[in-house]
Coordinates of C-alpha atoms in Angstrom, one line a residue:
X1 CA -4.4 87.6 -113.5
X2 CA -1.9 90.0 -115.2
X3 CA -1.6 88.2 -118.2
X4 CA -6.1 88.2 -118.2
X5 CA -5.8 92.3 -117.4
X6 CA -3.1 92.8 -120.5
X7 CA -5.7 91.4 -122.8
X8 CA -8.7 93.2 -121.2
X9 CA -6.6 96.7 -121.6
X10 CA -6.4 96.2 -125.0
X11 CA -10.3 95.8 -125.5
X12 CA -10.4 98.8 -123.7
X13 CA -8.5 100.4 -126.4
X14 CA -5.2 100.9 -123.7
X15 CA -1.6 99.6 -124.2
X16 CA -0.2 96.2 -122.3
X17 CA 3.0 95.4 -122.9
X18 CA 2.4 92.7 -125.4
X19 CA -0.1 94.7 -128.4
X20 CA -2.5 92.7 -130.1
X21 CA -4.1 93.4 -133.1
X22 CA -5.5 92.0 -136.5
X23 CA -5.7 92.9 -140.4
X24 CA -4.8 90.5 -143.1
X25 CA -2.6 87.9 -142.9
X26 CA 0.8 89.3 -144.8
X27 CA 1.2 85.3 -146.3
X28 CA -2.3 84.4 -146.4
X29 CA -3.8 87.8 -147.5
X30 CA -7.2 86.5 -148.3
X31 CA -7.4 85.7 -144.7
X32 CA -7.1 87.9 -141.2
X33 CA -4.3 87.2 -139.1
X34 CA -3.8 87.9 -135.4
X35 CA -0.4 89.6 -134.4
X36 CA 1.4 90.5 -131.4
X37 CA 3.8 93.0 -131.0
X38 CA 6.4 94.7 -128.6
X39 CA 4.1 97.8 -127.2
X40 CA 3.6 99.3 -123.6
X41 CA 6.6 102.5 -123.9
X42 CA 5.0 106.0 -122.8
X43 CA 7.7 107.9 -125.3
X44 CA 7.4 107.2 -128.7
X45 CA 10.0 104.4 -129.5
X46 CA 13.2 103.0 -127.6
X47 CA 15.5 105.4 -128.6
X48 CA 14.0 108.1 -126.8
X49 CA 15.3 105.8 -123.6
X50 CA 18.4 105.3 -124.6
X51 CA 19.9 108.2 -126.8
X52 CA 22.8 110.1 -125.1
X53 CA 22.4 113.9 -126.8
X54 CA 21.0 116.8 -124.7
X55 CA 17.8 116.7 -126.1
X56 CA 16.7 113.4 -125.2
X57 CA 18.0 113.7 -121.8
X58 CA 15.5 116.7 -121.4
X59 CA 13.1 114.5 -122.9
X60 CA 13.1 111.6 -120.6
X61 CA 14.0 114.0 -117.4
X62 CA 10.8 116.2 -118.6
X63 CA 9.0 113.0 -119.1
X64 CA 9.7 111.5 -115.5
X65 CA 8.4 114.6 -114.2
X66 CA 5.3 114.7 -116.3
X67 CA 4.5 111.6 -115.1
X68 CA 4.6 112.7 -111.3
X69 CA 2.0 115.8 -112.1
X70 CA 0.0 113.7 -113.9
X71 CA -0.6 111.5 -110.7
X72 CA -0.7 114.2 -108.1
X73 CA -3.0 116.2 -110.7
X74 CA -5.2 112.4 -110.6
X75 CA -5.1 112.6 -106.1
X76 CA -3.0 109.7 -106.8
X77 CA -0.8 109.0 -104.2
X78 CA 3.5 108.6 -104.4
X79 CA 3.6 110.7 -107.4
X80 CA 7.6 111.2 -107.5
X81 CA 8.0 107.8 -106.8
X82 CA 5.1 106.5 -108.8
X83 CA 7.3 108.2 -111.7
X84 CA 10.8 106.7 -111.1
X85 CA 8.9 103.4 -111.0
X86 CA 7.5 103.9 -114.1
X87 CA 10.2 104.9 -116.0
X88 CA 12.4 102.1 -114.9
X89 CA 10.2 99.5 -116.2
X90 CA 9.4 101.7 -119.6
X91 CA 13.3 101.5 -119.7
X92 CA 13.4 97.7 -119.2
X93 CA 11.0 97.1 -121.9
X94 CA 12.5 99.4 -123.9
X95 CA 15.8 97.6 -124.0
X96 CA 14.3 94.5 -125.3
X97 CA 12.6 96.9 -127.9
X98 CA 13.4 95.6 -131.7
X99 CA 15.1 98.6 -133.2
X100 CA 12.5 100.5 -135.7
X101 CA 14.5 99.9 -138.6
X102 CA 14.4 96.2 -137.8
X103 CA 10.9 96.3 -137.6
X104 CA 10.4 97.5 -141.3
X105 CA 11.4 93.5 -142.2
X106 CA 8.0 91.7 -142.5
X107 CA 9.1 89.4 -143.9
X108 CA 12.1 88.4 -141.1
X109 CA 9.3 89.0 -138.8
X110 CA 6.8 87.0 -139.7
X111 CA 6.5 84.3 -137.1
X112 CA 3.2 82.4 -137.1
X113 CA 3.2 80.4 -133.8
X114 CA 0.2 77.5 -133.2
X115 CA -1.3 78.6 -129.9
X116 CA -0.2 75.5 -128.3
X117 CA 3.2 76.3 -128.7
X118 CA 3.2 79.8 -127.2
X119 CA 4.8 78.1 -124.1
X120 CA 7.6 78.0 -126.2
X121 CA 8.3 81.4 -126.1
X122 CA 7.0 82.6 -122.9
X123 CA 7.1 79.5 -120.3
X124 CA 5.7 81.3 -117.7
X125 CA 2.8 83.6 -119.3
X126 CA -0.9 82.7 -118.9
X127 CA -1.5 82.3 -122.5
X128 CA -5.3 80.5 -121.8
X129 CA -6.0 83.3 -120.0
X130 CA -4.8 86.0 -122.3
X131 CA -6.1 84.3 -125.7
X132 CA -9.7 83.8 -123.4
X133 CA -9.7 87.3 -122.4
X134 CA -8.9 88.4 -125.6
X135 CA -11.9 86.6 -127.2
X136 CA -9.7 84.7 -129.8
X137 CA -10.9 82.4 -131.7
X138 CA -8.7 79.4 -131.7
X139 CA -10.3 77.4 -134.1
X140 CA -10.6 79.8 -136.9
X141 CA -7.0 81.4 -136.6
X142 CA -4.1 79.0 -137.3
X143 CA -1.6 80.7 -135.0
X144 CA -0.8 84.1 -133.5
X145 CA 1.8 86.0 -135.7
X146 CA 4.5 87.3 -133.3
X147 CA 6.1 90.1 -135.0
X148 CA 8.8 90.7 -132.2
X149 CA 9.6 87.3 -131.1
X150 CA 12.9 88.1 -129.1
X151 CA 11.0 91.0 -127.2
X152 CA 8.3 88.3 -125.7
X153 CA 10.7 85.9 -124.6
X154 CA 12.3 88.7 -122.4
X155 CA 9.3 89.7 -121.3
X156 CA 8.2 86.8 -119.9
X157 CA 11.2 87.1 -117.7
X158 CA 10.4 90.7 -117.1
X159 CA 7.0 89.9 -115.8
X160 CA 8.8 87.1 -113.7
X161 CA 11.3 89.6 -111.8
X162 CA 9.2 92.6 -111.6
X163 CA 7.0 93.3 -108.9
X164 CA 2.9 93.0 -108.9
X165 CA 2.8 96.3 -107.3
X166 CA 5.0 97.6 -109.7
X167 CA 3.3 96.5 -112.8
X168 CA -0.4 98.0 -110.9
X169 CA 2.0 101.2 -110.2
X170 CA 2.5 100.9 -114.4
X171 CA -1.2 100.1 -115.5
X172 CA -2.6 102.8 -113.6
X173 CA -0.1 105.6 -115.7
X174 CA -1.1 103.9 -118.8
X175 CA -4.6 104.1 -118.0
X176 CA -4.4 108.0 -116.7
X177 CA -1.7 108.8 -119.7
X178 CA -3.7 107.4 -122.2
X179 CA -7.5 108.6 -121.5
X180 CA -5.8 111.8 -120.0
X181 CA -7.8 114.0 -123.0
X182 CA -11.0 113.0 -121.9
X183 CA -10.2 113.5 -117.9
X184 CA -10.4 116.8 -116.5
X185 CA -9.3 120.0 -117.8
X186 CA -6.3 120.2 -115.4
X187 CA -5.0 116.4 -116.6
X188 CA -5.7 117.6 -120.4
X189 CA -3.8 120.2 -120.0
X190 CA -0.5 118.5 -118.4
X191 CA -1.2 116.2 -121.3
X192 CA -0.8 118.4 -124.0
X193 CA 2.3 120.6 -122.6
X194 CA 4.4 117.3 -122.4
X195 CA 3.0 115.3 -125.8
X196 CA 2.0 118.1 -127.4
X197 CA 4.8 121.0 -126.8
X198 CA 7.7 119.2 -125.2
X199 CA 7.9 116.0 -128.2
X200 CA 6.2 117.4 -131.0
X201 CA 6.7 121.3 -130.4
X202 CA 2.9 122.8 -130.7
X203 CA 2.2 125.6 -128.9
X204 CA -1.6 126.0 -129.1
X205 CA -3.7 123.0 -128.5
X206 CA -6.6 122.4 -131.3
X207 CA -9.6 123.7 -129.7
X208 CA -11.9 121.4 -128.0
X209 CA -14.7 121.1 -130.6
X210 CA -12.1 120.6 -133.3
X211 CA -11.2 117.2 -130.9
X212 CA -14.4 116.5 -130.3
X213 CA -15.4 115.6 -133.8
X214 CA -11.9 113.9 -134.2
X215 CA -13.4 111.7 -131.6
X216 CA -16.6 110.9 -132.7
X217 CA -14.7 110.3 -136.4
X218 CA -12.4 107.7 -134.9
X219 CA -14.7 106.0 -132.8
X220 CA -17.8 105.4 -134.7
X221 CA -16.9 107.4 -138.4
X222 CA -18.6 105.0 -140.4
X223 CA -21.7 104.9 -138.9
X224 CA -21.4 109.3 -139.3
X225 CA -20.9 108.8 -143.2
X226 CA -23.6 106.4 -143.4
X227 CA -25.8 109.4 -142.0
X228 CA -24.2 112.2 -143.8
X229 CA -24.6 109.7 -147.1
X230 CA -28.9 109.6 -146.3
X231 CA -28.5 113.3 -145.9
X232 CA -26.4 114.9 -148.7
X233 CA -26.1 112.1 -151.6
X234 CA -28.8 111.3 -152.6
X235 CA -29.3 108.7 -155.4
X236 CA -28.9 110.9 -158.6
X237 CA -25.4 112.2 -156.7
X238 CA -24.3 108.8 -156.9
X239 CA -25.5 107.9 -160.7
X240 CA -23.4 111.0 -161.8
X241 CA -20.8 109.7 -159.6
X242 CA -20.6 106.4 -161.2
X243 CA -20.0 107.8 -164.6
X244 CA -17.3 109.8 -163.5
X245 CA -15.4 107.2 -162.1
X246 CA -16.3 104.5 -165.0
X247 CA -15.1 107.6 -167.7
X248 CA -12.0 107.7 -165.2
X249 CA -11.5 104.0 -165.3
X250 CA -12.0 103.9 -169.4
X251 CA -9.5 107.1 -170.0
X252 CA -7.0 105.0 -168.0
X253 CA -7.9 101.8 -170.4
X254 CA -7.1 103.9 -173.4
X255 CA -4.2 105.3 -172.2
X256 CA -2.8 102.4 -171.6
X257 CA -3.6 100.9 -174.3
X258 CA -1.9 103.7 -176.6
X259 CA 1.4 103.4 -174.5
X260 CA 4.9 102.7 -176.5
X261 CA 6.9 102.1 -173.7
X262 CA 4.9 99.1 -172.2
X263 CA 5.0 95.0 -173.7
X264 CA 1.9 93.5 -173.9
X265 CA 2.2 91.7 -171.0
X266 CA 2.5 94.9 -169.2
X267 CA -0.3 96.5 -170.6
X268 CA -2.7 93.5 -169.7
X269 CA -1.4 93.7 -165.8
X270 CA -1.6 97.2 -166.2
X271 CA -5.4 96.9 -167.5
X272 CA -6.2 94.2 -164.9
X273 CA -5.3 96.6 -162.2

């Protein structure tokens, strides 16, 4: 049932431990591929857990206490505890964390694994129940591409030794952290003074309506363009805007075209792109 809630968290636009996600497939790029990923830390990479100078001591110490407001804030109960909890499984999965400079290697990273080999790597996971919750489509996707391979073979030990309360302890912060913004004002507020002025040093939050449209941009932008599109460009706006951008295109031809510096081979990539 863990393994089905991770996938259903992520529909829900929340964090699980394992991410999951899809664009184009880095090796087959006229296709999509379907990758999962190390995720699931409440500070923004492992380092924060781990690094020894003042600064990120105050950071986690802040943090574990920003997590115990946030829950008595919520009338959940155990806050303190609730926090100490949380942090020491953050800081477990944290440790398996692929450093971020190691992450930068797609190409090391790459792993396309046929779903019926998953087992392989995690023995003990529900993978029918996480690839079922996750409504994907076996048939049409040759394999999920793990990008952190190491990271999900400890976590399926992880998820072995750690406690169900614990991890229900952990789901409900990462539910409460991450939809804190559209909670009350009180949880907004706690939100912003850790995220906002204790990691990234802001002083003034953005003002609501400011957010608001942020919002509405993120969630459903397209579908705002298409109606700013019938309202402000009309058809004539989009004629003129054509020939602008086909004079653009043809000043770039004839520059090219003109260049010293470039072989001919060059110049026909060059005019192809």
């Amino acid at each position: 049932d863990l393994a089905v809630y991770f996938a259903e968290a992520i529909k829900r636009g929340l964090d699980a431990p394992i991410g999951l996600t899809q664009f184009a497939d880095l090796k087959r790029p006229t296709h999509y591929g379907i990758y999962a990923f190390q995720s699931g830390l409440g500070l923004p990479d492992r380092e924060f857990y781990f690094n020894t100078d003042d600064k990120s001591i105050e950071i986690r110490e802040k943090y574990v206490e920003h997590i115990a407001t946030m829950f008595d804030l919520a009338g959940l109960p155990d806050g303190d505890a609730a926090a100490k909890t949380i942090m020491a499984l953050e800081t477990r999965l944290a440790d398996e964390n692929m450093k971020k400079e190691d992450t930068r290697n797609w190409d090391r990273n790459y792993n396309k694994v046929p779903f019926d080999k998953l087992t392989e790597l995690m023995p003990n996971f529900n993978w029918d129940g996480w690839i079922e919750a996750a409504d994907i489509d076996t048939e049409i996707n040759q394999g999920l591409i793990v990008v952190t391979t190491d990271y999900v073979r400890a976590l399926d030990g992880i998820i072995r030794d750690t406690g169900l309360d614990t991890w229900k302890t952990y789901l409900t912060w990462v539910a409460l952290n991450q939809r804190a913004s559209m909670l009350t004002e009180d949880l907004d507020k706690q939100n912003f003074a850790f995220y906002g002025t204790v990691l990234s040093g802001a002083t003034e939050q953005r003002e609501r309506w400011k957010r608001g449209v942020g919002l509405v941009e993120g969630v459903v932008g397209e579908l705002v363009g298409q109606e700013y599109v019938a309202r402000h460009f009309p058809p004539d706006h989009k004629r003129h805007m054509d020939a602008l951008v086909a004079n653009l295109i043809e000043a770039y031809r004839r520059s090219i075209r003109s260049l010293t510096w470039m072989t001919a081979e060059t110049k026909a990539k060059a005019l192809v792109k």
